[in-house]
Amino acid sequence: MPLSMVNEGVPYVIQRIGGKEETRRFLENLGFVTGAEVTVISIIDGNIIINVKDSRVAIGKAMANKIMVA
């Protein structure tokens, strides 16, 4: 399911990252790689704050829709 639809505070594992090559590379540089564990901290006005690799990152809902987790 897309990262934008998960529950807050529950850890998930990234299964796949979609989108254009440029978008995937951008997300990889932020730490969003297949197999990484991510936790949604909060969702505020369509922006999602995520804990990934001991860092907090804020991304938009459109970007979060490209990250598939389980």
PDB file of N, CA and C in Angstrom:
ATOM      1  N   MET A   1       0.848  -1.170   0.000  1.00  0.00           N
ATOM      2  CA  MET A   1       0.000   0.000   0.000  1.00  0.00           C
ATOM      3  C   MET A   1       0.892   1.232   0.000  1.00  0.00           C
ATOM      4  N   PRO A   2       0.413   2.344  -0.532  1.00  0.00           N
ATOM      5  CA  PRO A   2       1.240   3.564  -0.577  1.00  0.00           C
ATOM      6  C   PRO A   2       1.499   4.119   0.824  1.00  0.00           C
ATOM      7  N   LEU A   3       2.635   4.743   0.976  1.00  0.00           N
ATOM      8  CA  LEU A   3       3.028   5.313   2.267  1.00  0.00           C
ATOM      9  C   LEU A   3       2.037   6.373   2.743  1.00  0.00           C
ATOM     10  N   SER A   4       1.330   6.993   1.821  1.00  0.00           N
ATOM     11  CA  SER A   4       0.379   8.045   2.193  1.00  0.00           C
ATOM     12  C   SER A   4      -0.864   7.494   2.899  1.00  0.00           C
ATOM     13  N   MET A   5      -1.057   6.176   2.881  1.00  0.00           N
ATOM     14  CA  MET A   5      -2.268   5.585   3.454  1.00  0.00           C
ATOM     15  C   MET A   5      -2.018   4.781   4.729  1.00  0.00           C
ATOM     16  N   VAL A   6      -0.815   4.819   5.274  1.00  0.00           N
ATOM     17  CA  VAL A   6      -0.504   4.000   6.443  1.00  0.00           C
ATOM     18  C   VAL A   6      -0.879   4.717   7.737  1.00  0.00           C
ATOM     19  N   ASN A   7      -0.892   3.960   8.826  1.00  0.00           N
ATOM     20  CA  ASN A   7      -1.195   4.520  10.140  1.00  0.00           C
ATOM     21  C   ASN A   7       0.048   5.171  10.738  1.00  0.00           C
ATOM     22  N   GLU A   8      -0.171   6.212  11.512  1.00  0.00           N
ATOM     23  CA  GLU A   8       0.937   6.899  12.172  1.00  0.00           C
ATOM     24  C   GLU A   8       1.501   6.035  13.296  1.00  0.00           C
ATOM     25  N   GLY A   9       2.819   6.065  13.449  1.00  0.00           N
ATOM     26  CA  GLY A   9       3.465   5.378  14.553  1.00  0.00           C
ATOM     27  C   GLY A   9       3.727   3.894  14.347  1.00  0.00           C
ATOM     28  N   VAL A  10       3.335   3.343  13.206  1.00  0.00           N
ATOM     29  CA  VAL A  10       3.538   1.921  12.937  1.00  0.00           C
ATOM     30  C   VAL A  10       4.690   1.773  11.943  1.00  0.00           C
ATOM     31  N   PRO A  11       5.698   0.950  12.261  1.00  0.00           N
ATOM     32  CA  PRO A  11       6.820   0.764  11.318  1.00  0.00           C
ATOM     33  C   PRO A  11       6.419  -0.095  10.125  1.00  0.00           C
ATOM     34  N   TYR A  12       6.860   0.293   8.954  1.00  0.00           N
ATOM     35  CA  TYR A  12       6.617  -0.446   7.711  1.00  0.00           C
ATOM     36  C   TYR A  12       7.942  -0.616   6.985  1.00  0.00           C
ATOM     37  N   VAL A  13       7.989  -1.588   6.067  1.00  0.00           N
ATOM     38  CA  VAL A  13       9.185  -1.833   5.273  1.00  0.00           C
ATOM     39  C   VAL A  13       8.891  -1.439   3.829  1.00  0.00           C
ATOM     40  N   ILE A  14       9.794  -0.690   3.216  1.00  0.00           N
ATOM     41  CA  ILE A  14       9.614  -0.264   1.825  1.00  0.00           C
ATOM     42  C   ILE A  14       9.762  -1.467   0.900  1.00  0.00           C
ATOM     43  N   GLN A  15       8.760  -1.688   0.069  1.00  0.00           N
ATOM     44  CA  GLN A  15       8.761  -2.799  -0.877  1.00  0.00           C
ATOM     45  C   GLN A  15       9.212  -2.361  -2.266  1.00  0.00           C
ATOM     46  N   ARG A  16       8.754  -1.158  -2.664  1.00  0.00           N
ATOM     47  CA  ARG A  16       9.037  -0.692  -4.025  1.00  0.00           C
ATOM     48  C   ARG A  16       8.879   0.817  -4.069  1.00  0.00           C
ATOM     49  N   ILE A  17       9.655   1.443  -4.951  1.00  0.00           N
ATOM     50  CA  ILE A  17       9.530   2.882  -5.178  1.00  0.00           C
ATOM     51  C   ILE A  17       9.241   3.100  -6.654  1.00  0.00           C
ATOM     52  N   GLY A  18       8.128   3.753  -6.928  1.00  0.00           N
ATOM     53  CA  GLY A  18       7.713   3.988  -8.312  1.00  0.00           C
ATOM     54  C   GLY A  18       8.090   5.382  -8.772  1.00  0.00           C
ATOM     55  N   GLY A  19       7.617   5.730  -9.945  1.00  0.00           N
ATOM     56  CA  GLY A  19       7.875   7.056 -10.487  1.00  0.00           C
ATOM     57  C   GLY A  19       9.015   7.059 -11.481  1.00  0.00           C
ATOM     58  N   LYS A  20       9.334   8.258 -11.948  1.00  0.00           N
ATOM     59  CA  LYS A  20      10.430   8.422 -12.905  1.00  0.00           C
ATOM     60  C   LYS A  20      11.768   8.169 -12.230  1.00  0.00           C
ATOM     61  N   GLU A  21      12.779   7.919 -13.038  1.00  0.00           N
ATOM     62  CA  GLU A  21      14.125   7.650 -12.525  1.00  0.00           C
ATOM     63  C   GLU A  21      14.618   8.800 -11.646  1.00  0.00           C
ATOM     64  N   GLU A  22      14.342  10.017 -12.060  1.00  0.00           N
ATOM     65  CA  GLU A  22      14.766  11.194 -11.300  1.00  0.00           C
ATOM     66  C   GLU A  22      14.120  11.215  -9.911  1.00  0.00           C
ATOM     67  N   THR A  23      12.841  10.868  -9.842  1.00  0.00           N
ATOM     68  CA  THR A  23      12.121  10.834  -8.573  1.00  0.00           C
ATOM     69  C   THR A  23      12.663   9.734  -7.676  1.00  0.00           C
ATOM     70  N   ARG A  24      12.901   8.552  -8.235  1.00  0.00           N
ATOM     71  CA  ARG A  24      13.436   7.436  -7.451  1.00  0.00           C
ATOM     72  C   ARG A  24      14.815   7.768  -6.896  1.00  0.00           C
ATOM     73  N   ARG A  25      15.637   8.396  -7.699  1.00  0.00           N
ATOM     74  CA  ARG A  25      16.979   8.770  -7.249  1.00  0.00           C
ATOM     75  C   ARG A  25      16.907   9.801  -6.116  1.00  0.00           C
ATOM     76  N   PHE A  26      16.002  10.757  -6.232  1.00  0.00           N
ATOM     77  CA  PHE A  26      15.811  11.765  -5.187  1.00  0.00           C
ATOM     78  C   PHE A  26      15.410  11.098  -3.870  1.00  0.00           C
ATOM     79  N   LEU A  27      14.457  10.167  -3.936  1.00  0.00           N
ATOM     80  CA  LEU A  27      14.003   9.480  -2.733  1.00  0.00           C
ATOM     81  C   LEU A  27      15.106   8.601  -2.131  1.00  0.00           C
ATOM     82  N   GLU A  28      15.896   7.964  -2.991  1.00  0.00           N
ATOM     83  CA  GLU A  28      17.013   7.150  -2.500  1.00  0.00           C
ATOM     84  C   GLU A  28      18.020   8.009  -1.746  1.00  0.00           C
ATOM     85  N   ASN A  29      18.269   9.208  -2.226  1.00  0.00           N
ATOM     86  CA  ASN A  29      19.202  10.119  -1.546  1.00  0.00           C
ATOM     87  C   ASN A  29      18.688  10.550  -0.178  1.00  0.00           C
ATOM     88  N   LEU A  30      17.365  10.529  -0.003  1.00  0.00           N
ATOM     89  CA  LEU A  30      16.777  10.861   1.296  1.00  0.00           C
ATOM     90  C   LEU A  30      16.770   9.656   2.240  1.00  0.00           C
ATOM     91  N   GLY A  31      17.084   8.464   1.710  1.00  0.00           N
ATOM     92  CA  GLY A  31      17.109   7.264   2.547  1.00  0.00           C
ATOM     93  C   GLY A  31      15.992   6.286   2.266  1.00  0.00           C
ATOM     94  N   PHE A  32      15.124   6.597   1.310  1.00  0.00           N
ATOM     95  CA  PHE A  32      14.021   5.704   0.964  1.00  0.00           C
ATOM     96  C   PHE A  32      14.505   4.660  -0.037  1.00  0.00           C
ATOM     97  N   VAL A  33      14.977   3.521   0.482  1.00  0.00           N
ATOM     98  CA  VAL A  33      15.463   2.445  -0.365  1.00  0.00           C
ATOM     99  C   VAL A  33      14.685   1.175  -0.030  1.00  0.00           C
ATOM    100  N   THR A  34      14.606   0.262  -0.976  1.00  0.00           N
ATOM    101  CA  THR A  34      13.897  -0.990  -0.775  1.00  0.00           C
ATOM    102  C   THR A  34      14.488  -1.731   0.417  1.00  0.00           C
ATOM    103  N   GLY A  35      13.607  -2.174   1.310  1.00  0.00           N
ATOM    104  CA  GLY A  35      14.038  -2.895   2.494  1.00  0.00           C
ATOM    105  C   GLY A  35      14.221  -2.021   3.723  1.00  0.00           C
ATOM    106  N   ALA A  36      14.218  -0.709   3.552  1.00  0.00           N
ATOM    107  CA  ALA A  36      14.383   0.200   4.695  1.00  0.00           C
ATOM    108  C   ALA A  36      13.091   0.274   5.500  1.00  0.00           C
ATOM    109  N   GLU A  37      13.232   0.476   6.802  1.00  0.00           N
ATOM    110  CA  GLU A  37      12.065   0.612   7.668  1.00  0.00           C
ATOM    111  C   GLU A  37      11.702   2.087   7.802  1.00  0.00           C
ATOM    112  N   VAL A  38      10.420   2.390   7.649  1.00  0.00           N
ATOM    113  CA  VAL A  38       9.935   3.765   7.758  1.00  0.00           C
ATOM    114  C   VAL A  38       8.744   3.813   8.709  1.00  0.00           C
ATOM    115  N   THR A  39       8.602   4.947   9.397  1.00  0.00           N
ATOM    116  CA  THR A  39       7.475   5.164  10.299  1.00  0.00           C
ATOM    117  C   THR A  39       6.929   6.558  10.051  1.00  0.00           C
ATOM    118  N   VAL A  40       5.623   6.662   9.836  1.00  0.00           N
ATOM    119  CA  VAL A  40       4.994   7.971   9.669  1.00  0.00           C
ATOM    120  C   VAL A  40       4.831   8.589  11.046  1.00  0.00           C
ATOM    121  N   ILE A  41       5.412   9.768  11.235  1.00  0.00           N
ATOM    122  CA  ILE A  41       5.335  10.478  12.509  1.00  0.00           C
ATOM    123  C   ILE A  41       4.038  11.286  12.580  1.00  0.00           C
ATOM    124  N   SER A  42       3.754  12.061  11.536  1.00  0.00           N
ATOM    125  CA  SER A  42       2.521  12.845  11.505  1.00  0.00           C
ATOM    126  C   SER A  42       2.174  13.251  10.080  1.00  0.00           C
ATOM    127  N   ILE A  43       0.902  13.597   9.903  1.00  0.00           N
ATOM    128  CA  ILE A  43       0.411  14.077   8.609  1.00  0.00           C
ATOM    129  C   ILE A  43      -0.233  15.433   8.860  1.00  0.00           C
ATOM    130  N   ILE A  44       0.322  16.470   8.235  1.00  0.00           N
ATOM    131  CA  ILE A  44      -0.165  17.829   8.448  1.00  0.00           C
ATOM    132  C   ILE A  44      -0.404  18.490   7.093  1.00  0.00           C
ATOM    133  N   ASP A  45      -1.656  18.832   6.808  1.00  0.00           N
ATOM    134  CA  ASP A  45      -2.022  19.539   5.571  1.00  0.00           C
ATOM    135  C   ASP A  45      -1.461  18.882   4.308  1.00  0.00           C
ATOM    136  N   GLY A  46      -1.493  17.557   4.232  1.00  0.00           N
ATOM    137  CA  GLY A  46      -1.017  16.862   3.046  1.00  0.00           C
ATOM    138  C   GLY A  46       0.475  16.598   3.040  1.00  0.00           C
ATOM    139  N   ASN A  47       1.209  17.165   3.990  1.00  0.00           N
ATOM    140  CA  ASN A  47       2.635  16.871   4.129  1.00  0.00           C
ATOM    141  C   ASN A  47       2.806  15.759   5.150  1.00  0.00           C
ATOM    142  N   ILE A  48       3.696  14.826   4.862  1.00  0.00           N
ATOM    143  CA  ILE A  48       3.876  13.673   5.717  1.00  0.00           C
ATOM    144  C   ILE A  48       5.292  13.701   6.291  1.00  0.00           C
ATOM    145  N   ILE A  49       5.381  13.646   7.610  1.00  0.00           N
ATOM    146  CA  ILE A  49       6.680  13.608   8.271  1.00  0.00           C
ATOM    147  C   ILE A  49       6.988  12.151   8.586  1.00  0.00           C
ATOM    148  N   ILE A  50       8.135  11.693   8.093  1.00  0.00           N
ATOM    149  CA  ILE A  50       8.489  10.285   8.151  1.00  0.00           C
ATOM    150  C   ILE A  50       9.837  10.114   8.826  1.00  0.00           C
ATOM    151  N   ASN A  51       9.944   9.083   9.645  1.00  0.00           N
ATOM    152  CA  ASN A  51      11.221   8.721  10.250  1.00  0.00           C
ATOM    153  C   ASN A  51      11.814   7.599   9.408  1.00  0.00           C
ATOM    154  N   VAL A  52      12.961   7.867   8.781  1.00  0.00           N
ATOM    155  CA  VAL A  52      13.640   6.866   7.959  1.00  0.00           C
ATOM    156  C   VAL A  52      15.130   6.937   8.261  1.00  0.00           C
ATOM    157  N   LYS A  53      15.736   5.809   8.591  1.00  0.00           N
ATOM    158  CA  LYS A  53      17.168   5.724   8.906  1.00  0.00           C
ATOM    159  C   LYS A  53      17.583   6.776   9.936  1.00  0.00           C
ATOM    160  N   ASP A  54      16.867   6.834  11.048  1.00  0.00           N
ATOM    161  CA  ASP A  54      17.160   7.745  12.161  1.00  0.00           C
ATOM    162  C   ASP A  54      17.129   9.221  11.768  1.00  0.00           C
ATOM    163  N   SER A  55      16.401   9.557  10.714  1.00  0.00           N
ATOM    164  CA  SER A  55      16.224  10.947  10.297  1.00  0.00           C
ATOM    165  C   SER A  55      14.751  11.217  10.060  1.00  0.00           C
ATOM    166  N   ARG A  56      14.353  12.443  10.293  1.00  0.00           N
ATOM    167  CA  ARG A  56      12.972  12.831   9.991  1.00  0.00           C
ATOM    168  C   ARG A  56      12.963  13.601   8.687  1.00  0.00           C
ATOM    169  N   VAL A  57      12.070  13.178   7.784  1.00  0.00           N
ATOM    170  CA  VAL A  57      11.983  13.783   6.462  1.00  0.00           C
ATOM    171  C   VAL A  57      10.525  14.129   6.201  1.00  0.00           C
ATOM    172  N   ALA A  58      10.279  15.301   5.628  1.00  0.00           N
ATOM    173  CA  ALA A  58       8.927  15.700   5.250  1.00  0.00           C
ATOM    174  C   ALA A  58       8.806  15.633   3.733  1.00  0.00           C
ATOM    175  N   ILE A  59       7.786  14.907   3.264  1.00  0.00           N
ATOM    176  CA  ILE A  59       7.522  14.836   1.823  1.00  0.00           C
ATOM    177  C   ILE A  59       6.035  15.087   1.595  1.00  0.00           C
ATOM    178  N   GLY A  60       5.690  15.442   0.367  1.00  0.00           N
ATOM    179  CA  GLY A  60       4.306  15.681   0.012  1.00  0.00           C
ATOM    180  C   GLY A  60       3.554  14.384  -0.226  1.00  0.00           C
ATOM    181  N   LYS A  61       2.240  14.486  -0.261  1.00  0.00           N
ATOM    182  CA  LYS A  61       1.400  13.303  -0.453  1.00  0.00           C
ATOM    183  C   LYS A  61       1.647  12.657  -1.815  1.00  0.00           C
ATOM    184  N   ALA A  62       1.875  13.468  -2.848  1.00  0.00           N
ATOM    185  CA  ALA A  62       2.132  12.914  -4.184  1.00  0.00           C
ATOM    186  C   ALA A  62       3.404  12.065  -4.184  1.00  0.00           C
ATOM    187  N   MET A  63       4.429  12.518  -3.482  1.00  0.00           N
ATOM    188  CA  MET A  63       5.682  11.764  -3.391  1.00  0.00           C
ATOM    189  C   MET A  63       5.466  10.496  -2.566  1.00  0.00           C
ATOM    190  N   ALA A  64       4.700  10.595  -1.490  1.00  0.00           N
ATOM    191  CA  ALA A  64       4.429   9.432  -0.628  1.00  0.00           C
ATOM    192  C   ALA A  64       3.639   8.358  -1.364  1.00  0.00           C
ATOM    193  N   ASN A  65       2.830   8.762  -2.338  1.00  0.00           N
ATOM    194  CA  ASN A  65       2.063   7.781  -3.116  1.00  0.00           C
ATOM    195  C   ASN A  65       2.960   6.891  -3.964  1.00  0.00           C
ATOM    196  N   LYS A  66       4.176   7.316  -4.254  1.00  0.00           N
ATOM    197  CA  LYS A  66       5.113   6.537  -5.067  1.00  0.00           C
ATOM    198  C   LYS A  66       5.882   5.497  -4.254  1.00  0.00           C
ATOM    199  N   ILE A  67       5.791   5.583  -2.921  1.00  0.00           N
ATOM    200  CA  ILE A  67       6.535   4.657  -2.060  1.00  0.00           C
ATOM    201  C   ILE A  67       5.566   3.582  -1.557  1.00  0.00           C
ATOM    202  N   MET A  68       5.797   2.337  -1.967  1.00  0.00           N
ATOM    203  CA  MET A  68       4.936   1.218  -1.553  1.00  0.00           C
ATOM    204  C   MET A  68       5.565   0.501  -0.367  1.00  0.00           C
ATOM    205  N   VAL A  69       4.753   0.279   0.670  1.00  0.00           N
ATOM    206  CA  VAL A  69       5.237  -0.368   1.890  1.00  0.00           C
ATOM    207  C   VAL A  69       4.355  -1.551   2.262  1.00  0.00           C
ATOM    208  N   ALA A  70       4.870  -2.381   3.138  1.00  0.00           N
ATOM    209  CA  ALA A  70       4.103  -3.518   3.675  1.00  0.00           C
ATOM    210  C   ALA A  70       4.416  -3.664   5.150  1.00  0.00           C
TER     211      ALA A  70
END
